[in-house]
Amino acid sequence: MKRVFIHTFGCQMNVNDTMRMTEALASMQYAATPTAESADLIILNTCSIREKAEDKMLSALGRYRQVKLQRGALIGVGGCVAQQEKQKILDKVPYVDFVFGPDNIQKLPEILQRIEADRVRVVETAWVDSESYVFPQADPGTSRGKATEFITVMKGCDNVCSFCVVPHTRGREVSRPFGDVLKEASALTTVGVREVTLVGQNVNSYRGGVSFAQLLLRTAQVPGVERVRFTTSHPHDLSDELIEAFRVEPKIMPHFHLPVQSGSDAVLKRMRRDYTVEQYLERLKKLRAARPGIAVTTDIIVGFPGETDEDFERTVALAEQVRYAGQFSFVYSPRPRTGAAMREAEWGTVEHAVKVKRLDRLNALQKRISVELNAAFVGKTVQVMVEGPSKTDASRRFGRSGQNTVVNFDGDAPAGSLVAVEIGHASASSLSGRQVRVESLPPVMIPEAAALVPESCVVA
Ligand code: 5AD
Ligand code: SF4
């Protein structure tokens, strides 16, 4: 048996791709190993969303060079940077043996065979066109013992947000047929998974035979699935039908990640986001009416080219008004071949120190709001899906509330249980309490029976 170490950068899409790489390599007798030093094959699954992610990958490559010198390990670069910068990687990093794009994961065994047979460097970054793309089917064995798992429902993005590199690295949108998604959800329940998160770059424009709202509702009906989540959405595709799904299906968890990016219409226009602040707020109002108490989180970019103090103040005012449960804020970084990078000189670069100041202000604001929102749970009882021992204190348990807040608690329920936790303490990032009741234990597994998807779930 040979050993493979995969270093994953970036988003959940990449984490899922890494799992599929591990499964593809198992057919070549490769087993996963937790350290690069013990590996015969090292793969970097890269992210290019911001410059920082790319820098991190380059410095990791430098470290792995030693392993190559000492053990003769093969080194491969996959993911978004590989797709966009294949030539640069090959030219600049002579010890990289192969480069492959996100569409070529299933070719990994073939790539390795070619390297072994011909001792050549291999590049596989061709797009597979939308009609013939087949999503890798997950092996449920990889998820054994996990209460919660992610399912890829689509890839790529047809939007043209001017800051974003994703359409260049992941290509056109392709949706996975809904029957395959439901089968995967069902297969995951056979190894103990009770919560699934449907993932894609832009899930609201899912077109896999049913609407995205229908896909959520059908996933919620798969026997053994107790909770359903999804990420990521674009506000301009947030349909009334999806909002209605939140009203009628309690298994869809009360959390919505709805990236706003900016609170200024002028900036949103240059970002090519296709909505105004007013339209965004109108969607949110409807969503909150359909599911009172829903937690809304967002992404914000500060220092986008041409962002003035007034533009930024509008973003602060929006964040105050919406009172997000969580905020992922980033300093704008120009990405190759994107619209904003090409027009930055015309729109005006925001000074780095100004960007950092704006980011600090948003983060401080979010901390205050998160503390206030979480404090409201103290003395209340919330339902938690247990994921395992607490990461901060192994004698305690940890899970997530419906709103997706981390809850650490004193208790004994096994992973996969749904428990009631009385909250005694809150911080900006988590809640803490004690288990007062077990609401349901994970079911006994009968793999053969549970692998079947009932007809009601797959009929369009
Ligand atoms: N610079 C900074 N942040 C970016 N994001 C995407 N592209 C850039 C960029 N060029 C952020 C957006 C997106 C999140 C995943 O990353 O906020 O929603
Ligand atoms: Fe990037 Fe915009 Fe597509 Fe999101 S919707 S992946 S930000 S282009």
GROMACS .gro file of C-alpha atoms and ligand atoms in nm:
model
  486
    1MET     CA    1   0.000   0.000   0.000
    2LYS     CA    2   0.134   0.348  -0.089
    3ARG     CA    3   0.048   0.663   0.103
    4VAL     CA    4  -0.102   0.990  -0.014
    5PHE     CA    5  -0.117   1.323   0.170
    6ILE     CA    6  -0.359   1.586   0.036
    7HIS     CA    7  -0.326   1.946   0.156
    8THR     CA    8  -0.660   2.118   0.102
    9PHE     CA    9  -0.692   2.495   0.067
   10GLY     CA   10  -1.010   2.701   0.034
   11CYS     CA   11  -1.378   2.624   0.031
   12GLN     CA   12  -1.604   2.328   0.100
   13MET     CA   13  -1.601   2.249  -0.272
   14ASN     CA   14  -1.231   2.172  -0.241
   15VAL     CA   15  -1.285   1.966   0.075
   16ASN     CA   16  -1.536   1.755  -0.118
   17ASP     CA   17  -1.299   1.729  -0.415
   18THR     CA   18  -1.027   1.605  -0.180
   19MET     CA   19  -1.256   1.326  -0.061
   20ARG     CA   20  -1.322   1.226  -0.421
   21MET     CA   21  -0.944   1.232  -0.493
   22THR     CA   22  -0.885   1.001  -0.196
   23GLU     CA   23  -1.148   0.762  -0.329
   24ALA     CA   24  -1.006   0.769  -0.685
   25LEU     CA   25  -0.657   0.697  -0.551
   26ALA     CA   26  -0.778   0.404  -0.338
   27SER     CA   27  -0.819   0.215  -0.668
   28MET     CA   28  -0.441   0.259  -0.715
   29GLN     CA   29  -0.372   0.117  -0.366
   30TYR     CA   30  -0.307   0.457  -0.210
   31ALA     CA   31  -0.419   0.506   0.151
   32ALA     CA   32  -0.447   0.852   0.310
   33THR     CA   33  -0.173   0.952   0.555
   34PRO     CA   34  -0.195   1.249   0.795
   35THR     CA   35   0.155   1.391   0.734
   36ALA     CA   36   0.345   1.491   0.421
   37GLU     CA   37   0.664   1.340   0.569
   38SER     CA   38   0.518   0.989   0.553
   39ALA     CA   39   0.375   1.023   0.201
   40ASP     CA   40   0.475   0.874  -0.134
   41LEU     CA   41   0.243   1.115  -0.309
   42ILE     CA   42   0.164   1.475  -0.206
   43ILE     CA   43  -0.124   1.666  -0.364
   44LEU     CA   44  -0.201   2.033  -0.308
   45ASN     CA   45  -0.568   2.101  -0.371
   46THR     CA   46  -0.543   2.476  -0.426
   47CYS     CA   47  -0.763   2.785  -0.399
   48SER     CA   48  -0.724   3.111  -0.588
   49ILE     CA   49  -1.016   3.314  -0.451
   50ARG     CA   50  -0.776   3.564  -0.289
   51GLU     CA   51  -0.407   3.629  -0.330
   52LYS     CA   52  -0.332   3.510   0.024
   53ALA     CA   53  -0.458   3.159  -0.051
   54GLU     CA   54  -0.226   3.141  -0.349
   55ASP     CA   55   0.073   3.260  -0.144
   56LYS     CA   56   0.003   2.995   0.121
   57MET     CA   57   0.005   2.726  -0.144
   58LEU     CA   58   0.343   2.842  -0.280
   59SER     CA   59   0.504   2.835   0.063
   60ALA     CA   60   0.360   2.485   0.130
   61LEU     CA   61   0.507   2.366  -0.200
   62GLY     CA   62   0.848   2.489  -0.083
   63ARG     CA   63   0.817   2.277   0.236
   64TYR     CA   64   0.716   1.963   0.045
   65ARG     CA   65   1.022   1.991  -0.176
   66GLN     CA   66   1.225   1.845   0.114
   67VAL     CA   67   1.001   1.537   0.123
   68LYS     CA   68   1.057   1.490  -0.245
   69LEU     CA   69   1.433   1.511  -0.200
   70GLN     CA   70   1.433   1.271   0.098
   71ARG     CA   71   1.170   1.013  -0.003
   72GLY     CA   72   1.127   1.065  -0.375
   73ALA     CA   73   0.759   1.150  -0.323
   74LEU     CA   74   0.559   1.260  -0.626
   75ILE     CA   75   0.408   1.609  -0.606
   76GLY     CA   76   0.086   1.714  -0.781
   77VAL     CA   77  -0.104   2.044  -0.787
   78GLY     CA   78  -0.483   2.039  -0.835
   79GLY     CA   79  -0.773   2.278  -0.776
   80CYS     CA   80  -0.832   2.635  -0.888
   81VAL     CA   81  -0.473   2.763  -0.910
   82ALA     CA   82  -0.380   2.458  -1.117
   83GLN     CA   83  -0.665   2.529  -1.357
   84GLN     CA   84  -0.571   2.892  -1.410
   85GLU     CA   85  -0.194   2.896  -1.370
   86LYS     CA   86  -0.076   2.561  -1.502
   87GLN     CA   87   0.204   2.704  -1.714
   88LYS     CA   88   0.329   2.931  -1.436
   89ILE     CA   89   0.343   2.638  -1.192
   90LEU     CA   90   0.529   2.415  -1.437
   91ASP     CA   91   0.777   2.689  -1.527
   92LYS     CA   92   0.841   2.815  -1.175
   93VAL     CA   93   0.831   2.492  -0.976
   94PRO     CA   94   1.042   2.230  -1.153
   95TYR     CA   95   0.981   1.963  -0.888
   96VAL     CA   96   0.603   1.951  -0.951
   97ASP     CA   97   0.530   1.622  -1.133
   98PHE     CA   98   0.174   1.687  -1.241
   99VAL     CA   99  -0.095   1.955  -1.261
  100PHE     CA  100  -0.466   1.880  -1.290
  101GLY     CA  101  -0.786   2.088  -1.287
  102PRO     CA  102  -1.107   2.037  -1.087
  103ASP     CA  103  -1.271   1.858  -1.384
  104ASN     CA  104  -0.994   1.597  -1.397
  105ILE     CA  105  -1.008   1.436  -1.054
  106GLN     CA  106  -1.128   1.106  -1.191
  107LYS     CA  107  -0.824   1.097  -1.420
  108LEU     CA  108  -0.583   1.077  -1.124
  109PRO     CA  109  -0.514   0.701  -1.159
  110GLU     CA  110  -0.443   0.746  -1.531
  111ILE     CA  111  -0.216   1.045  -1.460
  112LEU     CA  112  -0.010   0.845  -1.211
  113GLN     CA  113   0.017   0.550  -1.448
  114ARG     CA  114   0.148   0.781  -1.721
  115ILE     CA  115   0.410   0.928  -1.488
  116GLU     CA  116   0.525   0.584  -1.376
  117ALA     CA  117   0.537   0.444  -1.729
  118ASP     CA  118   0.690   0.738  -1.916
  119ARG     CA  119   0.862   0.945  -1.642
  120VAL     CA  120   0.710   1.264  -1.783
  121ARG     CA  121   0.539   1.564  -1.627
  122VAL     CA  122   0.164   1.547  -1.688
  123VAL     CA  123  -0.086   1.829  -1.733
  124GLU     CA  124  -0.463   1.763  -1.734
  125THR     CA  125  -0.669   2.081  -1.718
  126ALA     CA  126  -0.919   2.037  -2.002
  127TRP     CA  127  -1.278   2.136  -1.924
  128VAL     CA  128  -1.534   1.864  -1.962
  129ASP     CA  129  -1.830   2.021  -2.143
  130SER     CA  130  -2.152   2.062  -1.948
  131GLU     CA  131  -2.344   1.789  -2.132
  132SER     CA  132  -2.088   1.516  -2.072
  133TYR     CA  133  -1.973   1.607  -1.721
  134VAL     CA  134  -2.038   1.328  -1.471
  135PHE     CA  135  -2.012   1.412  -1.100
  136PRO     CA  136  -1.801   1.166  -0.904
  137GLN     CA  137  -2.026   0.951  -0.686
  138ALA     CA  138  -1.919   0.971  -0.321
  139ASP     CA  139  -1.823   0.651  -0.142
  140PRO     CA  140  -2.030   0.663   0.180
  141GLY     CA  141  -1.753   0.466   0.355
  142THR     CA  142  -1.542   0.786   0.351
  143SER     CA  143  -1.807   0.952   0.575
  144ARG     CA  144  -1.848   0.668   0.827
  145GLY     CA  145  -1.881   0.796   1.182
  146LYS     CA  146  -1.978   1.152   1.082
  147ALA     CA  147  -2.312   1.301   1.183
  148THR     CA  148  -2.301   1.570   0.918
  149GLU     CA  149  -2.175   1.563   0.559
  150PHE     CA  150  -2.164   1.775   0.243
  151ILE     CA  151  -2.308   1.679  -0.094
  152THR     CA  152  -2.199   1.850  -0.416
  153VAL     CA  153  -2.509   1.945  -0.617
  154MET     CA  154  -2.354   2.167  -0.883
  155LYS     CA  155  -2.024   2.302  -1.004
  156GLY     CA  156  -1.909   2.621  -1.173
  157CYS     CA  157  -2.081   2.959  -1.190
  158ASP     CA  158  -2.250   3.147  -1.475
  159ASN     CA  159  -2.243   3.482  -1.293
  160VAL     CA  160  -1.986   3.744  -1.375
  161CYS     CA  161  -1.916   3.916  -1.041
  162SER     CA  162  -1.628   4.141  -1.141
  163PHE     CA  163  -1.404   4.053  -0.842
  164CYS     CA  164  -1.443   3.677  -0.870
  165VAL     CA  165  -1.209   3.424  -1.024
  166VAL     CA  166  -1.444   3.126  -0.984
  167PRO     CA  167  -1.601   3.139  -1.334
  168HIS     CA  168  -1.244   3.125  -1.470
  169THR     CA  169  -1.134   2.831  -1.257
  170ARG     CA  170  -1.450   2.624  -1.226
  171GLY     CA  171  -1.615   2.702  -1.559
  172ARG     CA  172  -1.983   2.700  -1.655
  173GLU     CA  173  -2.257   2.584  -1.418
  174VAL     CA  174  -2.340   2.216  -1.432
  175SER     CA  175  -2.609   2.073  -1.204
  176ARG     CA  176  -2.604   1.719  -1.080
  177PRO     CA  177  -2.923   1.522  -1.159
  178PHE     CA  178  -3.148   1.536  -0.856
  179GLY     CA  179  -3.192   1.158  -0.836
  180ASP     CA  180  -2.814   1.122  -0.788
  181VAL     CA  181  -2.818   1.381  -0.509
  182LEU     CA  182  -3.100   1.198  -0.330
  183LYS     CA  183  -2.927   0.862  -0.373
  184GLU     CA  184  -2.611   1.007  -0.221
  185ALA     CA  185  -2.808   1.150   0.073
  186SER     CA  186  -2.969   0.813   0.128
  187ALA     CA  187  -2.637   0.627   0.104
  188LEU     CA  188  -2.488   0.865   0.361
  189THR     CA  189  -2.762   0.781   0.611
  190THR     CA  190  -2.647   0.418   0.603
  191VAL     CA  191  -2.316   0.515   0.768
  192GLY     CA  192  -2.474   0.738   1.033
  193VAL     CA  193  -2.502   1.079   0.864
  194ARG     CA  194  -2.820   1.264   0.973
  195GLU     CA  195  -2.751   1.616   0.848
  196VAL     CA  196  -2.656   1.704   0.490
  197THR     CA  197  -2.540   2.034   0.343
  198LEU     CA  198  -2.596   2.077  -0.031
  199VAL     CA  199  -2.305   2.267  -0.180
  200GLY     CA  200  -2.235   2.454  -0.500
  201GLN     CA  201  -2.096   2.795  -0.597
  202ASN     CA  202  -2.443   2.928  -0.673
  203VAL     CA  203  -2.699   2.671  -0.557
  204ASN     CA  204  -3.003   2.892  -0.620
  205SER     CA  205  -2.962   2.852  -0.994
  206TYR     CA  206  -2.958   2.471  -0.965
  207ARG     CA  207  -3.116   2.301  -1.269
  208GLY     CA  208  -3.080   1.927  -1.214
  209GLY     CA  209  -3.435   1.830  -1.314
  210VAL     CA  210  -3.617   2.010  -1.033
  211SER     CA  211  -3.580   2.356  -0.881
  212PHE     CA  212  -3.341   2.407  -0.592
  213ALA     CA  213  -3.635   2.452  -0.353
  214GLN     CA  214  -3.772   2.116  -0.469
  215LEU     CA  215  -3.432   1.957  -0.425
  216LEU     CA  216  -3.418   2.077  -0.064
  217LEU     CA  217  -3.769   1.954   0.008
  218ARG     CA  218  -3.700   1.614  -0.145
  219THR     CA  219  -3.370   1.579   0.039
  220ALA     CA  220  -3.555   1.652   0.364
  221GLN     CA  221  -3.787   1.360   0.283
  222VAL     CA  222  -3.508   1.104   0.243
  223PRO     CA  223  -3.554   0.859   0.534
  224GLY     CA  224  -3.283   0.911   0.795
  225VAL     CA  225  -3.214   1.274   0.699
  226GLU     CA  226  -3.308   1.494   0.995
  227ARG     CA  227  -3.151   1.824   0.894
  228VAL     CA  228  -3.079   1.993   0.561
  229ARG     CA  229  -2.857   2.295   0.494
  230PHE     CA  230  -2.705   2.451   0.183
  231THR     CA  231  -2.441   2.695   0.067
  232THR     CA  232  -2.376   2.928  -0.123
  233SER     CA  233  -2.650   3.153  -0.261
  234HIS     CA  234  -2.662   3.458  -0.481
  235PRO     CA  235  -2.925   3.711  -0.364
  236HIS     CA  236  -3.059   3.777  -0.712
  237ASP     CA  237  -3.155   3.410  -0.756
  238LEU     CA  238  -3.330   3.384  -0.419
  239SER     CA  239  -3.678   3.280  -0.532
  240ASP     CA  240  -4.014   3.301  -0.354
  241GLU     CA  241  -4.031   2.924  -0.393
  242LEU     CA  242  -3.714   2.882  -0.187
  243ILE     CA  243  -3.846   3.118   0.079
  244GLU     CA  244  -4.167   2.913   0.086
  245ALA     CA  245  -3.962   2.595   0.143
  246PHE     CA  246  -3.835   2.752   0.466
  247ARG     CA  247  -4.195   2.811   0.573
  248VAL     CA  248  -4.316   2.456   0.513
  249GLU     CA  249  -4.021   2.228   0.592
  250PRO     CA  250  -3.880   2.240   0.946
  251LYS     CA  251  -3.597   2.002   0.851
  252ILE     CA  252  -3.447   2.287   0.646
  253MET     CA  253  -3.236   2.449   0.916
  254PRO     CA  254  -3.295   2.817   1.008
  255HIS     CA  255  -2.970   2.951   0.867
  256PHE     CA  256  -2.918   3.135   0.539
  257HIS     CA  257  -2.577   3.245   0.409
  258LEU     CA  258  -2.657   3.535   0.177
  259PRO     CA  259  -2.344   3.720   0.065
  260VAL     CA  260  -2.418   4.090   0.018
  261GLN     CA  261  -2.059   4.199  -0.063
  262SER     CA  262  -2.132   4.573  -0.017
  263GLY     CA  263  -2.395   4.809   0.119
  264SER     CA  264  -2.348   5.063  -0.160
  265ASP     CA  265  -2.547   5.042  -0.484
  266ALA     CA  266  -2.264   5.211  -0.675
  267VAL     CA  267  -2.017   4.945  -0.561
  268LEU     CA  268  -2.265   4.661  -0.621
  269LYS     CA  269  -2.306   4.789  -0.976
  270ARG     CA  270  -1.931   4.783  -1.041
  271MET     CA  271  -1.920   4.439  -0.880
  272ARG     CA  272  -2.189   4.331  -1.133
  273ARG     CA  273  -2.398   4.178  -0.855
  274ASP     CA  274  -2.733   4.243  -1.024
  275TYR     CA  275  -2.926   4.364  -0.719
  276THR     CA  276  -2.961   4.683  -0.517
  277VAL     CA  277  -2.945   4.712  -0.139
  278GLU     CA  278  -3.321   4.772  -0.138
  279GLN     CA  279  -3.387   4.452  -0.334
  280TYR     CA  280  -3.156   4.257  -0.103
  281LEU     CA  281  -3.341   4.387   0.204
  282GLU     CA  282  -3.678   4.305   0.051
  283ARG     CA  283  -3.570   3.940  -0.001
  284LEU     CA  284  -3.444   3.924   0.355
  285LYS     CA  285  -3.768   4.066   0.494
  286LYS     CA  286  -3.967   3.796   0.316
  287LEU     CA  287  -3.729   3.525   0.434
  288ARG     CA  288  -3.749   3.639   0.795
  289ALA     CA  289  -4.128   3.650   0.776
  290ALA     CA  290  -4.132   3.291   0.645
  291ARG     CA  291  -3.897   3.162   0.916
  292PRO     CA  292  -3.884   3.387   1.222
  293GLY     CA  293  -3.554   3.361   1.408
  294ILE     CA  294  -3.358   3.251   1.100
  295ALA     CA  295  -2.986   3.329   1.131
  296VAL     CA  296  -2.849   3.522   0.834
  297THR     CA  297  -2.477   3.531   0.761
  298THR     CA  298  -2.293   3.712   0.485
  299ASP     CA  299  -1.971   3.784   0.295
  300ILE     CA  300  -1.845   4.140   0.255
  301ILE     CA  301  -1.555   4.275   0.052
  302VAL     CA  302  -1.390   4.599   0.170
  303GLY     CA  303  -1.168   4.818  -0.043
  304PHE     CA  304  -1.320   4.719  -0.376
  305PRO     CA  305  -1.179   4.953  -0.645
  306GLY     CA  306  -1.336   5.298  -0.613
  307GLU     CA  307  -1.498   5.229  -0.272
  308THR     CA  308  -1.526   5.570  -0.101
  309ASP     CA  309  -1.570   5.644   0.270
  310GLU     CA  310  -1.941   5.707   0.198
  311ASP     CA  311  -1.974   5.370   0.022
  312PHE     CA  312  -1.813   5.198   0.318
  313GLU     CA  313  -2.038   5.382   0.567
  314ARG     CA  314  -2.336   5.241   0.375
  315THR     CA  315  -2.195   4.891   0.426
  316VAL     CA  316  -2.156   4.955   0.800
  317ALA     CA  317  -2.513   5.089   0.816
  318LEU     CA  318  -2.642   4.781   0.633
  319ALA     CA  319  -2.458   4.545   0.870
  320GLU     CA  320  -2.607   4.736   1.167
  321GLN     CA  321  -2.954   4.717   1.017
  322VAL     CA  322  -2.949   4.348   0.921
  323ARG     CA  323  -2.772   4.235   1.239
  324TYR     CA  324  -2.601   3.938   1.075
  325ALA     CA  325  -2.541   3.631   1.289
  326GLY     CA  326  -2.198   3.604   1.125
  327GLN     CA  327  -1.995   3.790   0.870
  328PHE     CA  328  -1.698   3.680   0.657
  329SER     CA  329  -1.527   3.999   0.554
  330PHE     CA  330  -1.233   4.022   0.319
  331VAL     CA  331  -0.993   4.280   0.192
  332TYR     CA  332  -1.036   4.306  -0.185
  333SER     CA  333  -0.757   4.137  -0.377
  334PRO     CA  334  -0.730   4.166  -0.756
  335ARG     CA  335  -0.751   3.832  -0.933
  336PRO     CA  336  -0.613   3.747  -1.276
  337ARG     CA  337  -0.839   3.816  -1.574
  338THR     CA  338  -1.134   3.941  -1.366
  339GLY     CA  339  -1.328   4.253  -1.472
  340ALA     CA  340  -1.239   4.450  -1.159
  341ALA     CA  341  -0.866   4.373  -1.189
  342MET     CA  342  -0.871   4.500  -1.546
  343ARG     CA  343  -1.051   4.824  -1.453
  344GLU     CA  344  -0.885   4.894  -1.116
  345ALA     CA  345  -0.672   5.179  -1.253
  346GLU     CA  346  -0.983   5.348  -1.392
  347TRP     CA  347  -1.197   5.300  -1.077
  348GLY     CA  348  -0.919   5.374  -0.830
  349THR     CA  349  -0.720   5.151  -0.595
  350VAL     CA  350  -0.807   5.179  -0.226
  351GLU     CA  351  -0.495   5.215  -0.012
  352HIS     CA  352  -0.402   4.901   0.182
  353ALA     CA  353  -0.407   5.078   0.520
  354VAL     CA  354  -0.760   5.206   0.449
  355LYS     CA  355  -0.874   4.855   0.355
  356VAL     CA  356  -0.736   4.712   0.679
  357LYS     CA  357  -0.901   4.985   0.887
  358ARG     CA  358  -1.237   4.917   0.721
  359LEU     CA  359  -1.200   4.546   0.779
  360ASP     CA  360  -1.118   4.599   1.148
  361ARG     CA  361  -1.423   4.817   1.187
  362LEU     CA  362  -1.656   4.562   1.034
  363ASN     CA  363  -1.507   4.282   1.242
  364ALA     CA  364  -1.549   4.482   1.565
  365LEU     CA  365  -1.907   4.564   1.475
  366GLN     CA  366  -1.980   4.198   1.399
  367LYS     CA  367  -1.827   4.087   1.728
  368ARG     CA  368  -2.058   4.320   1.921
  369ILE     CA  369  -2.367   4.203   1.730
  370SER     CA  370  -2.274   3.833   1.762
  371VAL     CA  371  -2.228   3.873   2.138
  372GLU     CA  372  -2.570   4.040   2.165
  373LEU     CA  373  -2.746   3.782   1.947
  374ASN     CA  374  -2.587   3.485   2.126
  375ALA     CA  375  -2.656   3.634   2.472
  376ALA     CA  376  -3.028   3.617   2.390
  377PHE     CA  377  -3.001   3.234   2.405
  378VAL     CA  378  -2.879   3.226   2.766
  379GLY     CA  379  -3.142   3.057   2.984
  380LYS     CA  380  -3.312   2.904   2.677
  381THR     CA  381  -3.307   2.546   2.554
  382VAL     CA  382  -3.186   2.481   2.198
  383GLN     CA  383  -3.180   2.167   1.987
  384VAL     CA  384  -2.829   2.047   1.899
  385MET     CA  385  -2.708   1.777   1.660
  386VAL     CA  386  -2.414   1.615   1.838
  387GLU     CA  387  -2.097   1.597   1.627
  388GLY     CA  388  -1.849   1.456   1.883
  389PRO     CA  389  -1.617   1.562   2.166
  390SER     CA  390  -1.577   1.938   2.212
  391LYS     CA  391  -1.273   2.082   2.034
  392THR     CA  392  -1.185   2.302   2.332
  393ASP     CA  393  -1.242   2.047   2.614
  394ALA     CA  394  -1.254   1.676   2.526
  395SER     CA  395  -1.458   1.595   2.840
  396ARG     CA  396  -1.749   1.790   2.691
  397ARG     CA  397  -1.955   1.739   2.373
  398PHE     CA  398  -2.003   1.966   2.076
  399GLY     CA  399  -2.260   2.016   1.805
  400ARG     CA  400  -2.453   2.287   1.622
  401SER     CA  401  -2.785   2.455   1.681
  402GLY     CA  402  -3.033   2.490   1.396
  403GLN     CA  403  -2.893   2.840   1.340
  404ASN     CA  404  -2.553   2.677   1.285
  405THR     CA  405  -2.398   2.816   1.604
  406VAL     CA  406  -2.138   2.595   1.771
  407VAL     CA  407  -2.267   2.465   2.107
  408ASN     CA  408  -2.028   2.307   2.361
  409PHE     CA  409  -2.206   2.123   2.641
  410ASP     CA  410  -2.181   1.882   2.932
  411GLY     CA  411  -2.351   1.560   2.829
  412ASP     CA  412  -2.304   1.206   2.706
  413ALA     CA  413  -2.513   1.164   2.389
  414PRO     CA  414  -2.329   0.995   2.100
  415ALA     CA  415  -2.254   1.168   1.770
  416GLY     CA  416  -2.566   1.187   1.556
  417SER     CA  417  -2.803   1.237   1.852
  418LEU     CA  418  -3.043   1.528   1.864
  419VAL     CA  419  -3.034   1.671   2.216
  420ALA     CA  420  -3.188   1.962   2.404
  421VAL     CA  421  -2.919   2.183   2.559
  422GLU     CA  422  -2.990   2.449   2.819
  423ILE     CA  423  -2.763   2.744   2.745
  424GLY     CA  424  -2.573   2.892   3.039
  425HIS     CA  425  -2.312   3.104   2.867
  426ALA     CA  426  -2.258   3.279   2.531
  427SER     CA  427  -1.960   3.432   2.350
  428ALA     CA  428  -1.931   3.591   2.006
  429SER     CA  429  -1.853   3.258   1.840
  430SER     CA  430  -2.028   2.988   2.046
  431LEU     CA  431  -2.280   2.886   2.310
  432SER     CA  432  -2.215   2.670   2.614
  433GLY     CA  433  -2.458   2.468   2.827
  434ARG     CA  434  -2.571   2.129   2.958
  435GLN     CA  435  -2.765   1.848   2.798
  436VAL     CA  436  -3.111   1.830   2.956
  437ARG     CA  437  -3.276   1.575   2.727
  438VAL     CA  438  -3.195   1.334   2.447
  439GLU     CA  439  -3.458   1.389   2.177
  440SER     CA  440  -3.344   1.114   1.942
  441LEU     CA  441  -3.053   0.874   1.922
  442PRO     CA  442  -2.890   0.783   1.588
  443PRO     CA  443  -3.083   0.488   1.442
  444VAL     CA  444  -2.941   0.137   1.425
  445MET     CA  445  -2.773   0.102   1.086
  446ILE     CA  446  -2.907  -0.152   0.838
  447PRO     CA  447  -2.688  -0.065   0.538
  448GLU     CA  448  -2.856  -0.285   0.278
  449ALA     CA  449  -3.206  -0.156   0.346
  450ALA     CA  450  -3.113   0.210   0.384
  451ALA     CA  451  -2.921   0.222   0.055
  452LEU     CA  452  -3.250   0.218  -0.136
  453VAL     CA  453  -3.408   0.550  -0.230
  454PRO     CA  454  -3.789   0.537  -0.206
  455GLU     CA  455  -3.968   0.615  -0.531
  456SER     CA  456  -4.140   0.919  -0.379
  457CYS     CA  457  -3.802   1.094  -0.359
  458VAL     CA  458  -3.691   1.044  -0.717
  459VAL     CA  459  -4.005   1.105  -0.920
  460ALA     CA  460  -3.990   1.450  -1.084
  4615AD     N1  461  -1.107   3.968  -0.311
  4615AD     C1  462  -1.159   3.956  -0.186
  4615AD     N2  463  -1.258   3.875  -0.155
  4615AD     C2  464  -1.312   3.800  -0.253
  4615AD     N3  465  -1.413   3.710  -0.254
  4615AD     C3  466  -1.426   3.662  -0.379
  4615AD     N4  467  -1.335   3.718  -0.461
  4615AD     C4  468  -1.265   3.806  -0.386
  4615AD     C5  469  -1.158   3.895  -0.414
  4615AD     N5  470  -1.108   3.908  -0.537
  4615AD     C6  471  -1.495   3.680  -0.136
  4615AD     C7  472  -1.644   3.714  -0.162
  4615AD     C8  473  -1.705   3.577  -0.175
  4615AD     C9  474  -1.618   3.495  -0.083
  4615AD    C10  475  -1.624   3.347  -0.102
  4615AD     O1  476  -1.487   3.542  -0.109
  4615AD     O2  477  -1.693   3.782  -0.050
  4615AD     O3  478  -1.842   3.575  -0.138
  462SF4    FE1  479  -1.802   3.425  -0.779
  462SF4    FE2  480  -2.024   3.574  -0.809
  462SF4    FE3  481  -2.019   3.318  -0.895
  462SF4    FE4  482  -2.019   3.369  -0.631
  462SF4     S1  483  -2.185   3.420  -0.775
  462SF4     S2  484  -1.887   3.219  -0.740
  462SF4     S3  485  -1.898   3.555  -0.621
  462SF4     S4  486  -1.896   3.486  -0.976
   0.00000   0.00000   0.00000
